Amino acid sequence: MIWTPGVARTARRIAAAAAVGGGGLTALGATAYGLLIAESLVARRVIGRPHGMEGPPSDGLYGDFPGEPISLVMLGDSLSVGLGMSDPEDTPGVRLAHGLAAVAERPVRLTVVGKSGAASIELGDQVDRALKARPGVAVIFVGANDVTTQTPPATAVRHLAKAVRRLREAGAEVIVGTCPDLGTVRPIAQPLRWVTRRWSRQLAAAQTVAVVEAGGRTVAFADLLGPEFATNPGEMFGPDRFHPSDRGYTQAAYAVLPSVCAALGLWPEPRPGRGEGLQTIYLAAATAAEESGTEVTATRVAGRATGPHGRWVTLFRRRPEDTLPG
């Protein structure tokens, strides 16, 4: 477990560097950076490649309901396209489309513009394509390739924030699934596993700060799949032992579904539990990075968006009854 105040400070530094276009080499420093480069090459050889380089075509209309379709777009990396799946029904986009249609009792038109291997720097081109679909809601899964390609966190966060702002300016609600904990990937050995875990969670916290500041909301993936990956790797991982199986993709989709529905006013926010509710953005971002399924969204206190320690946000820990439709 990473010490939350330390993650909060790192998230603040990365977000500040992203805002001014600067930032150091990485969140971890030159030594860890060099270690990651060397050992990631070994891990990639062990992982290999999945069957096919993109997910199955899944654009289309979902939900047998009357009314004007809700336009849902998926952006990001291989997680957004369901890399390794052969049936569109197993991809997270289709799972989300079916779930959203059931809650809204309206059809959902799904457009997937994500790309396997994409890092945050590629979100600009994806947003260009996504805007053609006139999205009502956009879901972004990104961050893993920023870690594996050693992209400076401030650079990754800056591109993500720009993408969120553009989508929000076009009238779309935006939900971002933050960088998953790559320390759960079995072919990655120590000490690289420790490095990637720390880097992943620091990036996830910084992503939360940037996304909320840009008008979106985040759902932490953290080790969402970690416990089941460790217990049931044959079920949760796909053939390459790096990307999820259909069960893993389903779990990721259902983690963000309540937030998608809440953003559209279709799903009530859960009643805050202990340690939830109103927080400052940096503490909430660090907390969310440690706990999968945690949502962070902007709020106001006495009509003010910010307080003495930064923007006010609301933090919710999604429980099983909140994450599974019906």
Tab-separated table of C-alpha atoms in Angstrom:
chain	number	residue	atom	x	y	z
A	1	MET	CA	0.000	0.000	0.000
A	2	ILE	CA	1.346	3.446	-0.922
A	3	TRP	CA	1.287	6.150	1.744
A	4	THR	CA	-1.662	8.363	0.734
A	5	PRO	CA	-0.190	11.775	1.748
A	6	GLY	CA	2.856	11.009	-0.415
A	7	VAL	CA	0.656	10.134	-3.378
A	8	ALA	CA	-1.334	13.337	-2.803
A	9	ARG	CA	1.826	15.439	-2.923
A	10	THR	CA	3.009	13.683	-6.073
A	11	ALA	CA	-0.385	14.170	-7.733
A	12	ARG	CA	-0.222	17.872	-6.907
A	13	ARG	CA	3.271	18.178	-8.434
A	14	ILE	CA	2.320	16.291	-11.600
A	15	ALA	CA	-0.876	18.304	-12.050
A	16	ALA	CA	1.006	21.565	-11.525
A	17	ALA	CA	3.685	20.537	-14.019
A	18	ALA	CA	1.025	19.550	-16.541
A	19	ALA	CA	-0.663	22.928	-16.190
A	20	VAL	CA	2.494	24.842	-17.073
A	21	GLY	CA	3.792	22.375	-19.630
A	22	GLY	CA	6.791	21.288	-17.599
A	23	GLY	CA	7.614	18.454	-15.252
A	24	GLY	CA	10.558	16.272	-14.439
A	25	LEU	CA	11.602	13.031	-16.057
A	26	THR	CA	9.027	10.846	-14.319
A	27	ALA	CA	7.125	10.563	-11.074
A	28	LEU	CA	9.786	8.164	-9.823
A	29	GLY	CA	13.079	9.631	-10.959
A	30	ALA	CA	15.867	8.636	-13.340
A	31	THR	CA	16.938	5.452	-11.574
A	32	ALA	CA	13.504	3.870	-11.595
A	33	TYR	CA	12.967	5.145	-15.114
A	34	GLY	CA	16.042	3.300	-16.379
A	35	LEU	CA	15.030	0.146	-14.504
A	36	LEU	CA	11.578	0.288	-16.056
A	37	ILE	CA	12.988	0.588	-19.573
A	38	ALA	CA	15.278	-2.409	-19.159
A	39	GLU	CA	12.877	-4.754	-17.434
A	40	SER	CA	9.801	-3.757	-19.467
A	41	LEU	CA	11.526	-5.143	-22.554
A	42	VAL	CA	11.891	-8.476	-20.778
A	43	ALA	CA	8.257	-8.383	-19.645
A	44	ARG	CA	7.044	-7.619	-23.160
A	45	ARG	CA	8.874	-10.652	-24.531
A	46	VAL	CA	7.294	-12.827	-21.851
A	47	ILE	CA	3.809	-11.387	-22.427
A	48	GLY	CA	3.882	-11.689	-26.190
A	49	ARG	CA	0.942	-10.565	-28.286
A	50	PRO	CA	-2.776	-11.347	-27.994
A	51	HIS	CA	-4.852	-12.804	-30.781
A	52	GLY	CA	-5.521	-9.850	-33.082
A	53	MET	CA	-4.344	-6.284	-32.571
A	54	GLU	CA	-7.760	-4.683	-32.137
A	55	GLY	CA	-11.014	-5.609	-30.496
A	56	PRO	CA	-13.926	-6.897	-32.573
A	57	PRO	CA	-16.057	-4.279	-34.404
A	58	SER	CA	-18.714	-3.191	-31.920
A	59	ASP	CA	-20.143	0.087	-33.198
A	60	GLY	CA	-23.912	-0.040	-33.425
A	61	LEU	CA	-27.266	0.467	-31.757
A	62	TYR	CA	-27.980	-1.441	-28.535
A	63	GLY	CA	-31.135	-1.827	-26.475
A	64	ASP	CA	-34.581	-2.681	-27.765
A	65	PHE	CA	-36.253	0.500	-26.509
A	66	PRO	CA	-38.101	3.390	-28.139
A	67	GLY	CA	-36.841	6.941	-28.155
A	68	GLU	CA	-33.846	8.957	-29.293
A	69	PRO	CA	-30.610	6.985	-28.835
A	70	ILE	CA	-28.034	8.087	-26.293
A	71	SER	CA	-24.680	8.527	-28.026
A	72	LEU	CA	-21.911	6.724	-26.109
A	73	VAL	CA	-18.309	6.932	-27.269
A	74	MET	CA	-15.369	4.883	-26.002
A	75	LEU	CA	-11.881	6.360	-26.163
A	76	GLY	CA	-8.485	5.231	-24.972
A	77	ASP	CA	-6.341	2.127	-25.181
A	78	SER	CA	-6.822	-1.631	-25.592
A	79	LEU	CA	-9.107	-1.778	-22.570
A	80	SER	CA	-11.575	0.501	-24.367
A	81	VAL	CA	-11.743	-1.746	-27.440
A	82	GLY	CA	-11.734	-5.133	-25.712
A	83	LEU	CA	-8.457	-6.349	-27.181
A	84	GLY	CA	-8.303	-10.135	-27.289
A	85	MET	CA	-12.068	-10.666	-27.510
A	86	SER	CA	-13.665	-12.190	-30.611
A	87	ASP	CA	-17.321	-11.535	-29.717
A	88	PRO	CA	-18.398	-7.852	-29.544
A	89	GLU	CA	-20.745	-8.760	-26.683
A	90	ASP	CA	-17.686	-9.380	-24.498
A	91	THR	CA	-16.199	-5.901	-24.979
A	92	PRO	CA	-16.587	-3.233	-22.297
A	93	GLY	CA	-18.238	-0.815	-24.733
A	94	VAL	CA	-21.054	-3.211	-25.549
A	95	ARG	CA	-21.440	-4.175	-21.892
A	96	LEU	CA	-21.772	-0.485	-21.033
A	97	ALA	CA	-24.182	0.145	-23.905
A	98	HIS	CA	-26.488	-2.667	-22.785
A	99	GLY	CA	-26.335	-1.540	-19.151
A	100	LEU	CA	-26.979	2.113	-19.978
A	101	ALA	CA	-29.870	1.223	-22.287
A	102	ALA	CA	-31.483	-0.892	-19.560
A	103	VAL	CA	-31.247	1.898	-16.989
A	104	ALA	CA	-32.337	4.690	-19.357
A	105	GLU	CA	-34.911	2.556	-21.175
A	106	ARG	CA	-33.626	4.120	-24.353
A	107	PRO	CA	-31.415	2.745	-27.119
A	108	VAL	CA	-27.701	3.505	-27.009
A	109	ARG	CA	-25.621	4.193	-30.081
A	110	LEU	CA	-22.065	3.026	-29.410
A	111	THR	CA	-19.046	4.447	-31.213
A	112	VAL	CA	-15.601	3.086	-30.349
A	113	VAL	CA	-12.652	5.280	-31.333
A	114	GLY	CA	-10.094	3.824	-28.904
A	115	LYS	CA	-7.006	2.089	-30.194
A	116	SER	CA	-4.866	-0.719	-28.880
A	117	GLY	CA	-1.529	0.599	-27.681
A	118	ALA	CA	-2.735	4.192	-27.435
A	119	ALA	CA	-1.235	6.501	-24.849
A	120	SER	CA	-2.739	9.781	-23.674
A	121	ILE	CA	-0.881	11.774	-26.320
A	122	GLU	CA	-3.091	10.093	-28.940
A	123	LEU	CA	-6.367	11.190	-27.376
A	124	GLY	CA	-6.502	14.346	-29.498
A	125	ASP	CA	-7.071	12.409	-32.721
A	126	GLN	CA	-9.575	10.152	-30.962
A	127	VAL	CA	-11.562	13.158	-29.743
A	128	ASP	CA	-11.689	14.469	-33.316
A	129	ARG	CA	-13.423	11.245	-34.367
A	130	ALA	CA	-15.556	11.008	-31.242
A	131	LEU	CA	-17.048	14.472	-31.734
A	132	LYS	CA	-18.459	13.404	-35.095
A	133	ALA	CA	-20.772	11.066	-33.163
A	134	ARG	CA	-22.129	13.995	-31.099
A	135	PRO	CA	-21.655	12.116	-27.835
A	136	GLY	CA	-23.930	12.530	-24.875
A	137	VAL	CA	-21.425	10.640	-22.761
A	138	ALA	CA	-17.787	9.699	-23.319
A	139	VAL	CA	-15.839	7.018	-21.463
A	140	ILE	CA	-12.032	7.041	-21.527
A	141	PHE	CA	-9.818	4.160	-20.403
A	142	VAL	CA	-6.190	5.288	-20.566
A	143	GLY	CA	-2.937	5.269	-18.636
A	144	ALA	CA	-1.400	1.805	-18.877
A	145	ASN	CA	0.531	2.617	-22.049
A	146	ASP	CA	1.752	5.884	-20.552
A	147	VAL	CA	3.477	3.726	-17.947
A	148	THR	CA	4.813	1.051	-20.296
A	149	THR	CA	6.112	3.675	-22.777
A	150	GLN	CA	7.652	5.725	-19.956
A	151	THR	CA	5.693	8.855	-20.889
A	152	PRO	CA	6.361	11.624	-18.342
A	153	PRO	CA	3.239	11.774	-16.155
A	154	ALA	CA	2.843	15.529	-16.595
A	155	THR	CA	2.751	15.057	-20.371
A	156	ALA	CA	0.189	12.261	-20.144
A	157	VAL	CA	-2.009	14.219	-17.759
A	158	ARG	CA	-1.892	17.347	-19.926
A	159	HIS	CA	-3.178	15.470	-22.977
A	160	LEU	CA	-5.893	13.754	-20.956
A	161	ALA	CA	-7.103	17.040	-19.480
A	162	LYS	CA	-7.259	18.625	-22.929
A	163	ALA	CA	-9.328	15.712	-24.247
A	164	VAL	CA	-11.771	15.973	-21.346
A	165	ARG	CA	-12.169	19.730	-21.803
A	166	ARG	CA	-12.890	19.361	-25.518
A	167	LEU	CA	-15.523	16.711	-24.896
A	168	ARG	CA	-17.135	18.752	-22.116
A	169	GLU	CA	-17.206	21.866	-24.309
A	170	ALA	CA	-19.100	19.796	-26.885
A	171	GLY	CA	-21.732	18.966	-24.262
A	172	ALA	CA	-20.666	15.396	-23.408
A	173	GLU	CA	-20.451	14.005	-19.896
A	174	VAL	CA	-17.013	12.441	-19.391
A	175	ILE	CA	-16.040	9.506	-17.202
A	176	VAL	CA	-12.417	8.373	-17.043
A	177	GLY	CA	-11.300	4.978	-15.796
A	178	THR	CA	-7.895	5.859	-14.374
A	179	CYS	CA	-4.668	3.960	-14.878
A	180	PRO	CA	-4.946	0.383	-13.577
A	181	ASP	CA	-2.354	-1.068	-11.250
A	182	LEU	CA	0.073	-2.795	-13.595
A	183	GLY	CA	1.642	-4.472	-10.594
A	184	THR	CA	-1.140	-7.071	-10.871
A	185	VAL	CA	0.215	-8.348	-14.200
A	186	ARG	CA	1.866	-11.707	-13.513
A	187	PRO	CA	4.562	-11.716	-16.233
A	188	ILE	CA	6.005	-8.548	-14.683
A	189	ALA	CA	8.496	-9.614	-12.037
A	190	GLN	CA	10.059	-7.766	-9.130
A	191	PRO	CA	11.438	-5.159	-8.839
A	192	LEU	CA	9.648	-3.956	-11.985
A	193	ARG	CA	6.299	-4.926	-10.449
A	194	TRP	CA	6.916	-2.593	-7.504
A	195	VAL	CA	8.007	0.217	-9.835
A	196	THR	CA	4.997	-0.134	-12.108
A	197	ARG	CA	2.616	-0.349	-9.147
A	198	ARG	CA	3.912	2.867	-7.664
A	199	TRP	CA	4.033	4.667	-11.007
A	200	SER	CA	0.543	3.445	-11.970
A	201	ARG	CA	-1.054	4.742	-8.799
A	202	GLN	CA	0.738	8.061	-8.838
A	203	LEU	CA	-0.400	8.586	-12.415
A	204	ALA	CA	-3.969	7.572	-11.510
A	205	ALA	CA	-4.073	10.168	-8.724
A	206	ALA	CA	-2.791	12.891	-11.044
A	207	GLN	CA	-5.318	11.852	-13.687
A	208	THR	CA	-8.120	12.311	-11.164
A	209	VAL	CA	-6.985	15.836	-10.340
A	210	ALA	CA	-6.755	16.803	-14.010
A	211	VAL	CA	-10.038	15.187	-15.066
A	212	VAL	CA	-12.088	16.749	-12.268
A	213	GLU	CA	-10.514	20.149	-12.914
A	214	ALA	CA	-11.489	19.760	-16.585
A	215	GLY	CA	-15.114	18.981	-15.736
A	216	GLY	CA	-15.212	15.180	-15.809
A	217	ARG	CA	-15.392	12.494	-13.151
A	218	THR	CA	-13.142	9.515	-12.536
A	219	VAL	CA	-13.504	5.906	-11.475
A	220	ALA	CA	-10.401	4.292	-10.050
A	221	PHE	CA	-9.396	0.977	-11.570
A	222	ALA	CA	-6.436	0.615	-9.185
A	223	ASP	CA	-6.319	-3.131	-8.445
A	224	LEU	CA	-9.963	-3.599	-9.487
A	225	LEU	CA	-9.014	-6.844	-11.172
A	226	GLY	CA	-6.032	-7.585	-8.977
A	227	PRO	CA	-7.470	-9.958	-6.339
A	228	GLU	CA	-9.347	-12.043	-8.886
A	229	PHE	CA	-6.408	-11.929	-11.289
A	230	ALA	CA	-4.207	-13.338	-8.566
A	231	THR	CA	-6.735	-15.988	-7.520
A	232	ASN	CA	-8.136	-16.915	-10.938
A	233	PRO	CA	-5.571	-15.873	-13.558
A	234	GLY	CA	-6.923	-18.392	-16.052
A	235	GLU	CA	-10.351	-16.741	-15.912
A	236	MET	CA	-9.441	-13.080	-15.547
A	237	PHE	CA	-6.536	-12.811	-17.998
A	238	GLY	CA	-6.771	-13.330	-21.731
A	239	PRO	CA	-4.433	-15.538	-23.785
A	240	ASP	CA	-1.502	-13.083	-23.573
A	241	ARG	CA	-1.599	-13.003	-19.713
A	242	PHE	CA	-1.594	-9.183	-19.893
A	243	HIS	CA	-5.027	-8.106	-21.148
A	244	PRO	CA	-8.256	-9.118	-19.379
A	245	SER	CA	-10.510	-11.993	-20.319
A	246	ASP	CA	-14.197	-11.452	-21.076
A	247	ARG	CA	-14.881	-11.703	-17.339
A	248	GLY	CA	-12.210	-9.111	-16.626
A	249	TYR	CA	-13.594	-6.702	-19.226
A	250	THR	CA	-17.086	-7.152	-17.804
A	251	GLN	CA	-15.886	-6.242	-14.342
A	252	ALA	CA	-14.192	-3.100	-15.684
A	253	ALA	CA	-17.345	-2.063	-17.569
A	254	TYR	CA	-19.623	-2.557	-14.585
A	255	ALA	CA	-17.266	-0.537	-12.389
A	256	VAL	CA	-17.913	2.593	-14.468
A	257	LEU	CA	-21.571	1.973	-15.364
A	258	PRO	CA	-23.013	3.618	-12.207
A	259	SER	CA	-20.904	6.719	-12.828
A	260	VAL	CA	-22.011	6.875	-16.463
A	261	CYS	CA	-25.638	6.662	-15.369
A	262	ALA	CA	-25.152	9.172	-12.550
A	263	ALA	CA	-23.481	11.660	-14.888
A	264	LEU	CA	-26.555	11.505	-17.128
A	265	GLY	CA	-28.921	11.928	-14.174
A	266	LEU	CA	-30.199	8.366	-14.464
A	267	TRP	CA	-28.721	6.865	-11.299
A	268	PRO	CA	-28.798	8.426	-7.822
A	269	GLU	CA	-25.507	8.954	-6.100
A	270	PRO	CA	-25.046	6.495	-3.213
A	271	ARG	CA	-25.336	7.732	0.345
A	272	PRO	CA	-21.808	8.521	1.568
A	273	GLY	CA	-20.383	5.978	3.971
A	274	ARG	CA	-17.616	6.330	6.505
A	275	GLY	CA	-14.596	8.077	5.005
A	276	GLU	CA	-16.594	9.132	1.948
A	277	GLY	CA	-18.330	12.327	0.901
A	278	LEU	CA	-16.803	15.793	0.818
A	279	GLN	CA	-13.016	15.995	0.511
A	280	THR	CA	-10.323	18.165	-1.011
A	281	ILE	CA	-9.260	17.067	-4.468
A	282	TYR	CA	-5.690	15.982	-3.722
A	283	LEU	CA	-6.591	13.786	-0.763
A	284	ALA	CA	-9.522	12.274	-2.659
A	285	ALA	CA	-7.332	11.570	-5.689
A	286	ALA	CA	-4.741	9.795	-3.556
A	287	THR	CA	-7.400	7.795	-1.722
A	288	ALA	CA	-9.100	6.769	-4.968
A	289	ALA	CA	-5.805	5.619	-6.470
A	290	GLU	CA	-5.597	3.041	-3.681
A	291	GLU	CA	-9.181	1.776	-3.798
A	292	SER	CA	-10.761	0.327	-6.925
A	293	GLY	CA	-14.241	1.403	-7.930
A	294	THR	CA	-13.911	4.753	-6.162
A	295	GLU	CA	-15.567	7.664	-7.943
A	296	VAL	CA	-14.419	11.273	-7.629
A	297	THR	CA	-16.518	14.148	-8.931
A	298	ALA	CA	-16.547	17.911	-8.395
A	299	THR	CA	-18.947	19.536	-5.937
A	300	ARG	CA	-19.542	22.873	-4.208
A	301	VAL	CA	-19.529	23.991	-0.599
A	302	ALA	CA	-21.609	27.067	0.226
A	303	GLY	CA	-21.690	27.825	-3.469
A	304	ARG	CA	-17.893	27.713	-3.807
A	305	ALA	CA	-16.020	25.217	-5.995
A	306	THR	CA	-12.717	25.623	-4.146
A	307	GLY	CA	-11.570	25.896	-0.567
A	308	PRO	CA	-8.271	26.740	1.142
A	309	HIS	CA	-6.741	23.419	0.049
A	310	GLY	CA	-8.024	23.211	-3.518
A	311	ARG	CA	-11.180	22.128	-5.311
A	312	TRP	CA	-13.967	20.454	-3.379
A	313	VAL	CA	-14.946	16.989	-4.562
A	314	THR	CA	-17.189	14.141	-3.497
A	315	LEU	CA	-15.690	10.674	-3.115
A	316	PHE	CA	-17.782	7.502	-3.254
A	317	ARG	CA	-16.666	3.911	-2.908
A	318	ARG	CA	-18.851	1.886	-5.218
A	319	ARG	CA	-20.159	-1.283	-3.571
A	320	PRO	CA	-21.185	-4.521	-5.348
A	321	GLU	CA	-24.853	-3.524	-5.359
A	322	ASP	CA	-23.861	-0.255	-7.063
A	323	THR	CA	-21.759	-1.829	-9.790
A	324	LEU	CA	-23.940	-4.601	-11.153
A	325	PRO	CA	-26.975	-3.606	-13.216
A	326	GLY	CA	-30.411	-4.895	-12.337
